[in-house]
XYZ file of C-alpha atoms in Angstrom:
370
model
C 136.279 119.221 63.299
C 134.242 117.470 66.012
C 130.600 116.509 65.525
C 128.138 115.565 68.253
C 124.453 114.654 68.074
C 121.516 115.056 70.441
C 117.887 113.909 70.128
C 115.606 116.067 72.234
C 111.877 115.377 72.723
C 110.041 118.676 72.182
C 106.402 117.687 71.632
C 104.219 115.619 73.949
C 100.796 113.995 73.750
C 98.329 113.012 76.496
C 98.470 109.463 75.160
C 99.367 107.576 71.989
C 95.772 107.548 70.751
C 95.850 111.327 70.353
C 98.574 111.027 67.698
C 97.182 107.826 66.152
C 99.995 105.852 67.714
C 102.757 108.052 66.301
C 104.453 108.471 69.688
C 107.031 106.821 71.894
C 106.563 106.088 75.564
C 109.412 108.128 77.017
C 111.769 105.970 79.119
C 109.024 103.433 79.719
C 107.100 105.900 81.885
C 103.858 107.856 81.691
C 104.908 110.531 79.186
C 104.340 110.166 75.439
C 106.527 112.126 73.027
C 105.557 112.701 69.399
C 107.977 115.337 68.109
C 111.749 115.470 68.353
C 114.593 117.805 67.470
C 117.713 116.121 66.123
C 120.544 118.560 66.780
C 123.952 118.329 65.126
C 126.675 120.341 66.844
C 130.029 120.964 65.232
C 132.993 122.265 67.199
C 130.683 123.262 70.051
C 128.092 125.130 67.985
C 124.771 124.004 66.542
C 125.294 123.379 62.824
C 122.022 121.752 61.763
C 118.667 120.809 63.238
C 115.932 118.514 61.969
C 112.396 117.985 63.298
C 110.780 114.566 63.153
C 107.960 112.436 64.460
C 108.637 108.780 65.289
C 107.390 107.832 61.828
C 109.865 110.254 60.228
C 112.851 109.500 62.436
C 114.351 106.693 60.341
C 114.691 109.009 57.353
C 116.396 111.688 59.454
C 118.788 109.191 61.043
C 119.742 107.748 57.665
C 120.765 111.207 56.444
C 123.120 112.021 59.324
C 126.905 112.165 58.922
C 128.615 108.812 59.500
C 130.528 110.328 62.443
C 127.334 110.555 64.537
C 125.118 107.871 62.988
C 125.732 105.175 65.604
C 125.347 107.587 68.514
C 122.093 108.949 67.071
C 120.676 105.446 66.669
C 121.664 104.622 70.254
C 120.002 107.775 71.592
C 116.820 107.042 69.662
C 116.674 103.566 71.198
C 117.475 104.951 74.652
C 114.558 107.380 74.584
C 112.073 104.507 74.622
C 114.113 102.219 76.882
C 112.110 100.565 79.671
C 114.169 100.608 82.858
C 114.094 97.660 85.265
C 113.056 98.214 88.858
C 115.646 98.965 91.524
C 116.022 96.094 93.971
C 116.767 97.467 97.435
C 116.776 94.614 99.876
C 113.187 93.578 100.440
C 111.919 96.633 98.572
C 111.402 96.926 94.826
C 111.335 100.449 93.380
C 109.506 100.513 90.068
C 110.686 103.080 87.554
C 107.632 103.170 85.283
C 106.229 106.070 87.320
C 107.758 108.900 89.385
C 109.060 107.859 92.797
C 109.759 110.150 95.737
C 113.070 110.067 97.616
C 112.890 111.699 101.041
C 115.873 113.678 102.339
C 117.267 112.979 105.795
C 120.147 115.365 106.544
C 122.252 114.470 109.571
C 124.574 117.441 109.271
C 125.205 120.487 111.454
C 125.115 122.949 108.555
C 122.741 121.858 105.772
C 121.192 124.840 103.995
C 117.667 123.671 104.803
C 117.505 121.676 108.050
C 121.066 121.536 109.362
C 121.425 120.210 112.898
C 117.801 119.275 113.432
C 118.234 115.536 112.954
C 121.907 115.285 113.927
C 121.481 116.706 117.424
C 118.249 114.807 118.084
C 118.436 111.241 116.701
C 114.915 110.538 117.913
C 113.694 113.401 115.712
C 115.545 111.921 112.761
C 113.962 108.540 113.394
C 110.495 110.091 113.617
C 111.096 112.119 110.458
C 112.226 109.042 108.508
C 109.199 107.082 109.697
C 106.892 109.944 108.712
C 108.429 110.139 105.232
C 107.978 106.401 104.724
C 104.400 106.547 105.940
C 103.741 109.466 103.585
C 104.907 107.444 100.597
C 108.659 107.922 100.197
C 110.097 105.058 98.167
C 113.667 105.758 99.310
C 115.259 107.603 102.242
C 118.400 109.512 101.210
C 120.766 109.995 104.158
C 123.514 112.609 104.001
C 126.172 113.517 106.545
C 128.008 116.282 104.693
C 126.702 119.656 103.553
C 127.574 120.392 99.914
C 126.143 123.901 99.817
C 128.460 126.606 98.417
C 131.162 127.503 100.930
C 130.525 124.541 103.241
C 133.555 123.231 105.111
C 134.920 119.806 104.177
C 133.887 116.930 106.433
C 136.311 114.392 107.894
C 135.406 110.825 106.966
C 135.234 109.707 110.598
C 132.771 112.469 111.453
C 130.651 111.629 108.439
C 130.446 107.981 109.489
C 129.419 108.956 113.022
C 126.579 111.025 111.578
C 125.390 108.665 108.867
C 125.634 105.164 110.288
C 123.118 105.536 113.160
C 120.599 106.960 110.690
C 121.216 104.086 108.261
C 120.695 101.612 111.072
C 117.389 103.027 112.294
C 116.086 103.402 108.726
C 117.143 99.823 107.938
C 115.265 98.654 111.038
C 112.135 100.210 109.495
C 112.655 98.183 106.304
C 113.382 101.298 104.254
C 115.144 101.434 100.912
C 118.160 103.614 101.726
C 120.518 105.698 99.646
C 123.577 107.270 101.224
C 124.610 110.708 99.979
C 128.402 110.547 100.200
C 131.483 111.002 98.021
C 133.777 108.937 100.263
C 134.271 105.228 99.636
C 134.899 104.529 103.322
C 131.543 106.017 104.285
C 129.795 104.189 101.462
C 131.323 100.849 102.436
C 130.296 101.249 106.081
C 126.804 102.409 105.117
C 126.242 99.455 102.787
C 127.348 97.116 105.579
C 124.883 98.830 107.930
C 121.941 98.337 105.574
C 122.070 101.013 102.865
C 121.319 100.016 99.266
C 122.176 102.907 96.906
C 125.244 105.133 96.484
C 124.295 108.758 95.788
C 127.554 110.524 94.871
C 127.438 114.267 94.157
C 130.933 114.052 92.655
C 129.863 111.247 90.277
C 132.540 109.102 91.953
C 135.412 111.411 91.016
C 136.232 112.476 94.584
C 137.381 109.058 95.801
C 138.922 106.708 93.199
C 137.919 103.698 95.315
C 134.209 104.402 94.919
C 133.772 102.886 91.459
C 135.445 99.623 92.487
C 133.432 99.413 95.698
C 130.145 100.046 93.896
C 130.989 97.532 91.180
C 131.917 94.845 93.696
C 128.845 95.447 95.862
C 126.434 95.532 92.924
C 124.606 98.524 94.392
C 122.807 101.107 92.240
C 124.699 104.388 91.903
C 123.510 107.944 91.333
C 126.022 110.042 89.408
C 125.431 113.790 89.693
C 126.880 116.570 87.579
C 128.990 119.128 89.409
C 131.670 121.216 87.679
C 134.181 121.270 90.556
C 136.654 118.431 90.810
C 138.071 119.129 94.274
C 136.506 119.926 97.630
C 134.426 122.731 96.076
C 131.930 121.102 93.731
C 130.624 124.504 92.631
C 133.923 125.740 91.141
C 135.001 125.740 87.460
C 131.451 126.565 86.380
C 132.107 127.609 82.789
C 129.793 126.349 80.063
C 129.647 126.892 76.324
C 126.061 125.602 76.413
C 124.979 124.268 79.781
C 122.482 121.685 78.515
C 124.835 120.057 76.017
C 127.844 120.376 78.324
C 126.036 118.620 81.191
C 124.714 115.961 78.796
C 128.224 115.232 77.499
C 129.668 115.203 81.025
C 127.065 112.725 82.277
C 127.634 110.567 79.219
C 131.343 110.424 80.064
C 130.643 109.483 83.687
C 128.120 106.843 82.599
C 130.734 105.292 80.335
C 133.402 105.486 83.055
C 131.079 103.659 85.457
C 130.411 100.914 82.924
C 134.137 100.583 82.223
C 134.721 100.203 85.981
C 132.386 97.214 86.064
C 129.139 98.830 87.255
C 126.092 97.279 85.620
C 124.354 99.674 83.277
C 121.038 98.799 84.923
C 122.454 100.182 88.186
C 123.352 103.675 86.914
C 121.094 106.675 87.607
C 121.981 110.182 86.389
C 121.328 113.569 88.005
C 121.918 116.905 86.183
C 122.912 118.537 89.479
C 120.512 121.468 89.768
C 122.156 124.249 91.787
C 125.687 122.867 91.699
C 127.888 125.442 89.994
C 124.979 126.762 87.959
C 123.328 130.146 87.601
C 119.575 130.671 87.673
C 119.575 130.731 83.876
C 121.574 127.484 83.799
C 119.157 125.758 86.174
C 116.106 126.890 84.222
C 117.650 125.691 80.964
C 118.401 122.259 82.454
C 114.918 121.800 83.897
C 113.432 122.796 80.548
C 115.646 120.299 78.725
C 115.172 117.327 81.075
C 113.511 115.109 78.402
C 116.765 115.218 76.401
C 118.639 113.408 79.167
C 116.606 110.228 78.608
C 118.710 109.850 75.448
C 121.549 108.785 77.765
C 119.640 105.591 78.461
C 119.570 105.790 82.255
C 116.908 106.609 84.873
C 117.006 110.249 85.959
C 116.933 111.898 89.376
C 115.883 115.507 89.917
C 117.043 117.193 93.123
C 115.607 120.708 93.098
C 113.745 120.792 96.415
C 114.043 124.110 98.296
C 117.032 125.145 96.189
C 118.362 128.627 95.672
C 116.729 129.042 92.261
C 113.311 128.991 93.962
C 114.306 131.843 96.251
C 115.680 133.782 93.291
C 112.300 133.522 91.560
C 110.208 134.300 94.655
C 111.473 137.470 96.335
C 114.346 135.660 98.079
C 112.063 133.367 100.062
C 114.117 131.467 102.669
C 114.621 127.723 102.307
C 111.778 126.740 104.635
C 109.312 128.849 102.603
C 109.979 127.246 99.209
C 107.348 124.506 99.187
C 105.340 125.942 96.292
C 108.400 126.296 94.106
C 109.597 122.827 95.048
C 106.269 121.320 93.991
C 106.366 123.287 90.712
C 109.797 121.876 89.921
C 108.730 118.358 90.909
C 105.799 118.581 88.485
C 108.151 119.855 85.774
C 110.275 116.786 86.424
C 107.296 114.450 86.249
C 106.171 116.018 82.982
C 109.683 115.335 81.665
C 109.523 111.660 82.635
C 111.991 111.870 85.545
C 111.858 108.698 87.618
C 113.168 109.897 91.007
C 112.360 113.141 92.829
C 114.660 113.950 95.759
C 112.657 116.169 98.115
C 112.376 117.532 101.641
C 108.572 117.738 101.711
C 107.556 114.157 101.057
C 103.835 114.217 101.922
C 103.134 117.271 99.748
C 105.166 115.902 96.844
C 103.529 112.472 97.044
C 100.114 114.143 97.004
C 101.121 116.186 93.941
C 102.477 113.025 92.295
C 99.269 111.109 92.977
C 97.092 113.846 91.480
C 99.495 114.102 88.533
C 99.221 110.350 88.003
C 95.437 110.535 88.144
C 95.505 113.122 85.369
C 97.914 110.998 83.310
C 95.796 107.870 83.755
C 92.643 109.766 82.748
C 94.321 111.176 79.634
C 95.682 107.784 78.648
C 92.231 106.195 78.772
C 90.378 109.084 77.121
C 89.170 108.198 73.615
C 86.172 110.556 73.667
C 87.500 112.957 71.029
C 88.293 110.199 68.515
C 85.809 108.975 65.906
C 84.070 105.722 66.692
C-alpha cells in the first residue's frame, strides 16, 4: 500500500485583508490563497480529502498518516516559500511577480516561426531587440524543433544555429536561456554568454547535462515530457495527469539536487502540449497552484500551442494571440513566475494591467469596517 499527499490551493483572495489575514502569499508572489485541499492518495487513487484554511491547517496536518506527515509539512512550507531572484550576468530577474520570457527560434521547422530567424540572422537580432525593448526579462533561444514528429537535430547543426543568436543577444546585455537537451550545446552556449539551461527532457536526454549545470552554477528549467527517447511526446499514459506530472517533477527536482544543482537554481515546467491531450492540458493549467507545493519557481509555456487551436476552430499558430494571452493570465492568477511566449509586447501589456489590478486589490480596504 503506497500513500502520497498533495496540498492544492483552491480558494483565493484579492488580498490578506479580505480574509482578516487568514491567507498565505503563494510562492512569495502577488496571489493570496485562503483555502486548500489536502488530498491523500492510496495506490494511485484518492482515498481522503480535507479542506482547510491556513488557521486550520495545523490540525489537518497533525491528523495525517505518519507515512505522509513529513511530506505534507514540507509542501505546506513550500507553498509560501519566497524564491530568490535569478542572477543572470548583469541582470537580476525578480520572482515576486510574473516575468516574461521571449521565444527566439532559430530552427528551420518550428511549428510557429520556423526558418524566419535562422535564414535571416539580422531579423533574429531585430526580433530579440524588440522583445527586450517590449519588456522581456529573458530571451529563450532554441535551435531544435520539439513539435510532434519533428526530426532529430545533430548537435553540430544545433550549435551552428544557436551560438550566433546567443552572441548577438549577449551583446545586447540580455538574460539568455538556451532551449536544448544536449550538454555539448549547453556548454558552448554558456561559454558564449547564455545564463540558463532550459531542458525539455528535464536533463534525461544527455547524462552529462546535470554535471555540467551543477559545475557551472546556472539555473535550470526542468520540463515534464513523457517520452524518454528522441520522441518526447511518446509514452503518454496517465492514471491522473495532474498527480502524475507532479510526482514526475518531484522526482526530477530531487535528481537535480542529488546531482549537485542548487535548489535555488531549479525551475519546473509542467510541459503543456508535450504528450498531453486537450483534456490533460486543461487539467494542468487548472491545477497550476498545486505545483508551488514542490517548492520551486514555475514556468508556463503555452503560447500559440495546439490546445488553443483545438478550442478556437483550429486557428493556425499565428492566429492564437487571444488564446495565448488567456493562458498567460491563467498562469499569472496561479502565481506562475515565468511566462514563455512568442508575443512579448502583448503579454507584457496584459501582465502590466494584471499587476495594476492586483496592486489595487491589495491596497483596497474600502469594504472593511473602520
